[in-house]
XYZ file of C-alpha atoms in Angstrom:
497
model
C -0.148 -0.008 0.082
C 1.346 3.420 -1.103
C 1.854 6.248 1.425
C -0.188 9.492 1.218
C 1.949 12.318 -0.350
C 1.100 16.023 -0.217
C 2.687 18.878 -2.096
C 4.067 21.272 0.446
C 4.064 24.741 -0.771
C 6.767 25.754 1.567
C 9.350 23.109 0.167
C 7.557 23.191 -3.211
C 7.804 19.403 -3.568
C 5.635 16.295 -2.613
C 6.385 14.926 0.611
C 5.141 11.742 2.424
C 2.496 12.873 5.059
C 3.480 12.000 8.487
C 1.567 13.796 11.157
C 3.335 15.133 14.434
C 1.178 12.915 16.838
C 0.670 9.374 15.321
C -3.003 8.800 14.636
C -3.772 12.362 15.041
C -4.012 15.337 12.459
C -4.470 19.043 13.307
C -5.707 20.915 10.330
C -6.564 24.679 9.973
C -8.158 26.154 6.908
C -8.712 29.860 6.356
C -12.466 30.333 6.378
C -14.807 33.015 4.692
C -14.872 36.692 5.471
C -18.749 37.005 6.223
C -19.225 40.706 5.091
C -21.002 39.314 1.989
C -22.103 36.305 0.178
C -19.725 33.323 -0.748
C -19.059 32.974 -4.565
C -17.861 30.266 -6.865
C -14.239 30.832 -5.868
C -14.830 30.222 -2.383
C -16.442 26.760 -3.141
C -12.991 25.275 -4.240
C -11.100 25.583 -1.211
C -13.893 24.239 1.233
C -14.821 21.318 -1.241
C -11.031 20.633 -1.670
C -10.211 20.360 2.118
C -13.395 18.732 2.879
C -12.153 15.859 0.546
C -9.058 15.949 2.479
C -10.718 15.837 5.869
C -12.702 12.883 4.745
C -9.782 11.020 3.213
C -7.657 11.580 6.226
C -10.486 10.331 8.486
C -10.919 7.253 5.893
C -7.111 6.541 6.392
C -7.809 6.283 10.211
C -6.793 9.591 11.549
C -8.618 11.339 14.196
C -8.545 14.714 12.577
C -9.229 18.083 14.360
C -10.363 20.357 11.586
C -10.340 24.013 12.516
C -12.120 26.525 9.987
C -12.438 30.009 11.136
C -15.035 32.593 10.516
C -13.530 36.112 9.956
C -16.157 38.599 11.377
C -13.760 41.545 12.132
C -10.721 43.190 10.988
C -10.399 41.962 7.556
C -8.339 44.407 5.413
C -9.408 44.603 1.772
C -5.910 44.467 0.934
C -2.672 45.011 2.939
C -1.137 48.377 3.013
C -4.093 50.525 2.527
C -5.890 52.585 5.251
C -7.324 50.193 7.652
C -10.967 49.210 6.884
C -13.121 46.684 8.556
C -15.058 45.133 5.774
C -17.913 43.954 8.125
C -18.399 47.642 9.506
C -18.404 49.087 5.904
C -20.925 46.536 4.526
C -23.251 46.923 7.738
C -23.645 50.691 7.050
C -24.368 50.105 3.433
C -27.093 47.265 4.323
C -28.293 49.487 7.580
C -27.561 46.472 9.853
C -26.039 45.970 13.083
C -22.487 44.600 12.282
C -23.148 41.275 14.205
C -26.516 41.085 12.489
C -25.016 41.335 8.966
C -22.273 38.687 10.321
C -25.018 36.232 11.305
C -26.834 36.739 7.994
C -23.919 35.849 5.940
C -22.781 33.054 8.206
C -25.934 31.343 7.950
C -26.039 31.720 4.177
C -22.502 30.298 4.042
C -23.397 27.433 6.300
C -26.407 26.786 3.945
C -24.262 26.528 0.818
C -21.925 24.236 2.589
C -24.712 21.963 3.505
C -25.591 22.354 -0.205
C -22.333 21.138 -1.303
C -22.549 18.235 1.269
C -19.310 19.285 3.101
C -18.663 17.862 6.495
C -18.915 20.515 9.309
C -15.401 21.430 10.983
C -14.278 20.245 14.196
C -13.903 23.647 15.520
C -15.298 26.987 13.754
C -13.895 29.904 15.944
C -14.677 33.570 15.118
C -12.093 36.381 14.951
C -14.606 38.287 17.506
C -14.598 35.579 19.799
C -10.783 35.501 20.296
C -9.750 39.448 20.613
C -8.306 38.613 24.041
C -5.889 35.846 22.465
C -5.108 38.227 19.467
C -4.084 40.902 22.103
C -2.030 38.550 24.016
C -0.170 37.443 21.015
C 0.469 41.030 19.811
C 1.715 41.749 23.306
C 4.347 38.882 22.800
C 5.372 40.138 19.646
C 5.945 43.380 21.113
C 7.941 42.047 24.047
C 10.122 40.116 21.656
C 10.919 43.216 19.781
C 9.432 42.564 16.415
C 6.401 45.018 16.689
C 6.077 48.644 17.537
C 3.274 50.932 18.438
C 2.375 54.280 16.734
C -0.602 56.305 17.562
C -2.807 53.559 19.030
C -1.780 51.140 16.127
C 0.711 48.306 16.259
C 2.874 47.050 13.142
C 4.918 44.071 12.649
C 8.556 44.921 11.810
C 9.158 42.858 8.701
C 12.686 44.100 8.000
C 13.987 42.920 11.498
C 12.067 39.713 11.323
C 13.612 39.142 7.722
C 17.144 39.891 8.976
C 17.081 36.454 11.096
C 14.249 34.587 9.580
C 13.317 33.271 6.000
C 10.577 35.679 5.248
C 9.093 35.271 1.761
C 9.892 31.476 1.567
C 6.155 30.312 1.346
C 5.237 32.769 -1.401
C 8.647 33.089 -3.001
C 8.669 36.810 -2.434
C 12.300 38.644 -1.748
C 12.187 41.011 0.951
C 13.970 43.870 -1.191
C 11.478 43.436 -3.822
C 8.552 43.861 -1.226
C 10.130 47.046 -0.018
C 10.566 48.388 -3.781
C 6.984 47.247 -4.960
C 4.778 47.995 -1.923
C 2.608 51.080 -3.179
C 2.322 54.305 -1.293
C -0.976 54.106 0.102
C -2.953 55.970 2.961
C -1.741 55.056 6.439
C 1.667 54.193 5.228
C 3.252 57.159 6.929
C 2.997 55.469 10.226
C 4.873 52.705 9.442
C 8.950 52.416 9.487
C 8.856 50.436 6.208
C 6.342 49.810 3.535
C 6.295 46.200 3.794
C 5.491 46.172 7.634
C 1.942 45.028 8.285
C -0.646 45.998 10.954
C -1.299 43.757 14.203
C -3.735 46.156 15.568
C -5.379 49.442 14.235
C -6.498 52.405 16.120
C -10.315 52.762 15.544
C -11.612 56.397 14.506
C -14.535 57.481 16.604
C -17.146 56.397 13.902
C -15.682 52.845 13.498
C -18.507 50.509 14.816
C -16.558 47.193 15.733
C -14.004 48.432 18.246
C -12.380 46.776 21.345
C -10.421 48.023 24.200
C -6.548 47.228 24.185
C -3.350 48.237 25.871
C -2.980 50.690 22.795
C -6.378 52.269 23.019
C -9.533 51.470 21.287
C -9.208 49.715 18.053
C -9.597 46.525 16.077
C -7.288 43.644 15.025
C -5.470 43.110 11.699
C -6.446 40.280 9.373
C -3.370 38.148 9.886
C -3.298 37.837 13.595
C -6.558 36.218 14.027
C -5.550 33.104 12.429
C -2.289 32.742 14.109
C -4.243 33.466 17.495
C -6.877 30.760 16.745
C -4.568 28.145 15.318
C -2.302 28.099 18.144
C -5.205 27.998 20.640
C -6.857 25.141 19.222
C -4.145 23.330 17.320
C -0.936 24.156 19.397
C 2.346 25.730 18.532
C 2.867 23.430 15.473
C 0.353 21.568 13.813
C 0.141 19.390 10.587
C -1.646 20.948 7.932
C -2.675 24.521 6.976
C -4.946 25.030 3.971
C -6.322 27.861 1.550
C -6.313 29.476 -1.750
C -3.112 30.445 -3.543
C -4.377 34.082 -3.300
C -3.664 33.784 0.484
C -0.047 32.980 0.294
C 1.019 36.577 0.368
C 0.528 38.538 2.630
C -1.840 36.421 4.889
C 0.174 33.120 5.301
C 3.350 34.468 4.913
C 2.511 37.007 7.946
C 1.186 34.096 10.055
C 4.317 32.427 9.705
C 6.087 35.236 11.185
C 3.821 36.095 13.807
C 3.444 32.458 15.181
C 7.121 31.862 14.771
C 7.894 34.844 17.155
C 5.164 33.951 19.724
C 5.761 30.016 19.749
C 9.372 29.782 18.730
C 8.942 27.284 16.032
C 7.682 27.206 12.694
C 3.803 26.679 12.992
C 3.077 24.290 10.255
C 4.380 21.277 8.716
C 2.496 20.999 5.542
C 1.162 24.147 3.593
C -1.285 23.108 1.076
C -2.969 25.717 -1.543
C -5.604 25.211 -4.002
C -5.266 26.879 -7.352
C -7.777 29.595 -8.725
C -11.077 29.207 -10.711
C -11.222 31.195 -13.915
C -14.405 31.977 -15.742
C -13.947 31.482 -19.616
C -10.520 32.026 -19.345
C -10.571 35.112 -17.126
C -9.788 35.683 -13.587
C -12.893 36.183 -11.438
C -13.338 39.915 -10.420
C -15.678 42.510 -9.823
C -14.056 44.440 -12.681
C -15.013 41.837 -15.014
C -18.493 41.449 -13.767
C -18.044 37.793 -13.620
C -18.292 37.140 -9.938
C -20.950 34.408 -9.630
C -22.499 33.970 -6.194
C -23.374 30.656 -4.899
C -27.042 31.404 -4.883
C -26.789 32.707 -8.474
C -25.089 29.564 -9.401
C -27.672 27.371 -7.862
C -30.527 29.434 -9.361
C -29.233 30.292 -12.796
C -29.611 33.832 -12.080
C -26.583 35.419 -13.717
C -25.918 36.824 -17.109
C -23.107 34.419 -17.760
C -24.950 31.271 -16.782
C -27.261 29.352 -19.233
C -28.868 27.519 -16.774
C -29.089 26.654 -12.843
C -26.344 24.223 -11.796
C -27.168 21.544 -8.894
C -24.522 21.889 -5.986
C -23.594 18.315 -6.637
C -22.778 19.163 -10.298
C -20.320 22.012 -8.975
C -18.854 19.756 -6.285
C -18.179 17.102 -9.047
C -16.985 19.511 -11.645
C -14.405 20.912 -8.906
C -13.060 17.392 -8.202
C -12.494 16.604 -11.881
C -9.433 18.868 -11.765
C -6.591 18.141 -9.293
C -6.675 20.911 -6.711
C -3.337 22.494 -7.535
C -4.298 22.964 -11.222
C -6.283 26.140 -12.426
C -9.904 25.272 -13.165
C -11.782 27.024 -16.013
C -15.519 27.498 -15.497
C -17.946 27.793 -18.273
C -21.505 26.607 -19.313
C -20.079 23.951 -21.618
C -17.840 22.469 -19.068
C -20.468 22.327 -16.378
C -23.074 20.845 -18.545
C -20.516 18.184 -19.390
C -19.846 17.581 -15.732
C -23.525 17.472 -15.355
C -23.950 14.554 -17.728
C -20.994 12.812 -16.578
C -22.161 12.839 -12.814
C -25.372 11.463 -13.968
C -23.627 8.698 -15.820
C -21.508 7.754 -12.865
C -24.044 7.930 -10.294
C -26.521 5.750 -12.362
C -23.950 3.160 -12.653
C -23.027 3.412 -9.048
C -26.604 3.159 -7.950
C -27.423 -0.111 -9.967
C -24.029 -1.523 -8.840
C -25.165 -1.143 -5.137
C -28.302 -3.019 -5.883
C -26.503 -5.799 -7.772
C -26.809 -8.936 -5.753
C -24.366 -11.592 -6.366
C -25.956 -14.008 -4.435
C -24.390 -17.230 -3.073
C -22.837 -18.069 -6.435
C -19.004 -18.060 -6.338
C -17.700 -17.065 -9.827
C -14.243 -17.706 -10.863
C -13.721 -14.932 -13.350
C -14.141 -16.317 -16.887
C -12.616 -13.321 -18.395
C -9.106 -13.033 -16.946
C -8.184 -9.963 -18.913
C -11.217 -8.044 -17.714
C -10.798 -9.144 -14.239
C -7.337 -7.849 -14.140
C -8.133 -4.673 -15.552
C -10.927 -4.052 -13.295
C -8.880 -4.856 -10.280
C -6.095 -2.427 -11.590
C -8.723 0.438 -11.728
C -10.277 -0.348 -8.292
C -6.724 -0.313 -6.855
C -6.084 3.253 -8.592
C -8.572 4.970 -6.503
C -6.255 4.741 -3.440
C -3.000 5.025 -5.644
C -4.067 8.380 -7.048
C -5.499 9.802 -3.698
C -2.324 9.111 -2.252
C -0.604 11.068 -4.873
C -1.380 14.603 -3.535
C -5.048 14.078 -3.542
C -5.578 13.543 -7.412
C -9.398 13.416 -7.419
C -9.493 13.942 -11.267
C -7.266 10.735 -11.934
C -9.316 8.760 -9.249
C -12.618 9.642 -11.126
C -11.072 8.961 -14.413
C -10.554 5.376 -13.257
C -13.985 5.113 -11.876
C -15.280 6.190 -15.486
C -13.446 3.544 -17.060
C -15.186 1.033 -14.814
C -18.667 2.427 -15.945
C -18.805 0.540 -19.144
C -17.830 -2.704 -17.231
C -21.030 -2.079 -14.767
C -23.284 -0.973 -17.502
C -22.148 -4.256 -19.380
C -23.198 -6.344 -16.384
C -26.443 -4.584 -16.072
C -27.255 -4.812 -19.989
C -25.934 -8.460 -19.900
C -23.367 -7.579 -22.554
C -20.934 -8.843 -20.042
C -21.565 -12.388 -18.538
C -22.525 -12.469 -14.911
C -19.336 -14.726 -14.414
C -16.772 -12.905 -16.353
C -15.579 -11.339 -13.085
C -15.180 -13.182 -9.824
C -17.780 -12.501 -7.312
C -14.902 -11.254 -4.856
C -14.010 -8.392 -7.544
C -17.687 -7.374 -8.023
C -18.280 -7.227 -4.203
C -14.730 -5.227 -3.873
C -16.003 -2.853 -6.722
C -19.255 -2.262 -4.792
C -17.541 -1.476 -1.790
C -14.805 0.791 -2.978
C -17.257 2.755 -5.328
C -19.391 3.450 -2.397
C -16.421 4.427 -0.215
C -14.974 6.899 -2.685
C -18.083 8.440 -4.506
C -20.091 8.624 -1.032
C -17.730 8.894 1.634
C -14.579 10.354 0.401
C -15.758 12.562 -2.683
C -19.062 13.403 -0.928
C -21.239 12.839 -4.042
C -24.950 12.274 -3.553
C -28.213 12.162 -5.586
C -31.432 13.715 -4.598
C -33.942 10.828 -4.077
C -37.249 10.682 -5.915
C -39.076 11.062 -2.548
C -37.051 14.085 -1.482
C -37.487 15.684 -5.080
C -41.202 14.937 -4.701
C -41.447 16.406 -1.284
C -39.532 19.363 -2.348
C -41.810 19.872 -5.297
C -45.006 19.845 -3.047
C -43.445 22.520 -0.954
C -42.775 24.777 -3.866
C -46.075 24.354 -5.108
C -47.671 25.681 -2.039
C -45.229 28.479 -2.065
C -46.090 29.398 -5.804
C -49.777 29.169 -4.957
C -49.165 31.445 -1.897
C -47.231 33.933 -4.180
C -49.962 33.811 -6.967
C -52.804 34.488 -4.251
C -50.739 37.379 -2.801
C -50.257 38.992 -6.573
C -54.059 38.581 -7.353
C -54.751 40.685 -4.144
C -52.269 43.182 -5.158
C -50.230 42.331 -2.079
C -46.861 42.938 -3.798
C -44.889 42.895 -0.416
C -45.829 39.375 0.442
C -45.241 38.427 -3.384
C -41.851 39.843 -3.358
C -40.932 38.574 -0.160
C -41.576 34.951 -1.243
C -39.630 35.641 -4.389
C -36.553 37.173 -2.784
C -36.242 34.870 0.157
C -36.314 31.989 -2.177
C -33.730 33.696 -4.444
C -31.631 33.868 -1.286
C -31.879 30.224 -1.057
C -30.721 29.591 -4.580
C -34.322 29.166 -6.047
C -35.413 31.217 -8.956
C -39.239 31.833 -9.361
C -40.033 32.705 -12.944
C -43.526 34.126 -14.035
C -44.416 32.389 -17.226
C -46.413 34.285 -20.121
C -49.552 32.150 -19.671
C -49.714 33.586 -16.191
C -48.288 30.310 -14.566
C -45.060 30.158 -12.425
C -42.171 27.767 -12.247
C -38.875 27.692 -10.364
C -35.396 26.543 -11.030
C -32.588 25.648 -8.727
């Protein structure tokens, strides 16, 4: 049996995975900033690390999976005037900040449920760990690697880099950082442009603010993850995951902060998923191609030709190895939709296939050998840096064999009964337990459709009474859940997910 190998972003090579404590794994994944709704780009890391969590559990590890909620102090980009995105959005939406946080946290959890992700072991929030963050900042100041100016505290990157390998994770050189950091508001307080904020002084109008030894303020973005990871996983833990866009400055800063406080490198294996592009372009507001998850599930976006089921999106993401760029488009998603249907139909038939008490001895030796090889490849490819794409390709090569048995084009005794039982077991294990793919049962679909028809009738009734407040409320709340109501020309109403 091969051992699990993962690509370590820090060393830029695949390494055999060995946990610090035998049988146990500590894993931290950067969670969402809940100042707005999650989009397609957010789906990839949470699905990727969900599969890793499931696979490590399958391998027999007891995994403590920590995924935080950023509900305070997230800078839009390092180096600009400090901005708490939660406060800014709360003012725009006319909501109390924690009301806004709860709204988008609930929506994030709902989307993760649609994707069938397993809940993390611990889901700490930044606002729930202000004390730990202040404590860590005090340690960094005491060690001589941070300084206070006008109620704000900054990490001294140049001093740290003189004795530590700053930039190793992201491949950035400290001199280049100092040269290329842009002149932006708030820079005049810093000793060097590459320094980053640990704590920011809050202006009187700033809504989210806490008392600290340096005055009233709020934490920087990077310190929250160092504080929560240290609290729940210790000074050093096994895996830290996230998107490649977080390597710099976020993860580079985490390493620096945690190293000073804990006197050791915080993480053994850094794992980063690559980006999602849309029709070859990076996703971004300037391209008008940011697709929120509710829009994806409802089809309510100009780029989308139709609504896509969460399982189609999950399968689509797993069809590409997590470190490769994934290009999103209607054609690719519709191909994934057909592929998933084909795979699940074969899988469902196979699970019901009863070999009975008859012991077949495999009349077709070549087919037996190739089938066993394909089954073994599930584990082989997953152990090769979580290559879900190749593991799925092996499954698809088994689909014609399963369909052949189903249609009786392949004789029942072509494969040994042991091989068929093994195929049933491994397909179930990988498709359902590790890849987290599932179908909506006919019973669930029927019940859901009945509920939708009730809501449609309520909306029709409201419209006929010119009660547009209730009518719009039903439509808008369903849209928030990713269900799009459509008024038909004949006066009828339909829905899509």
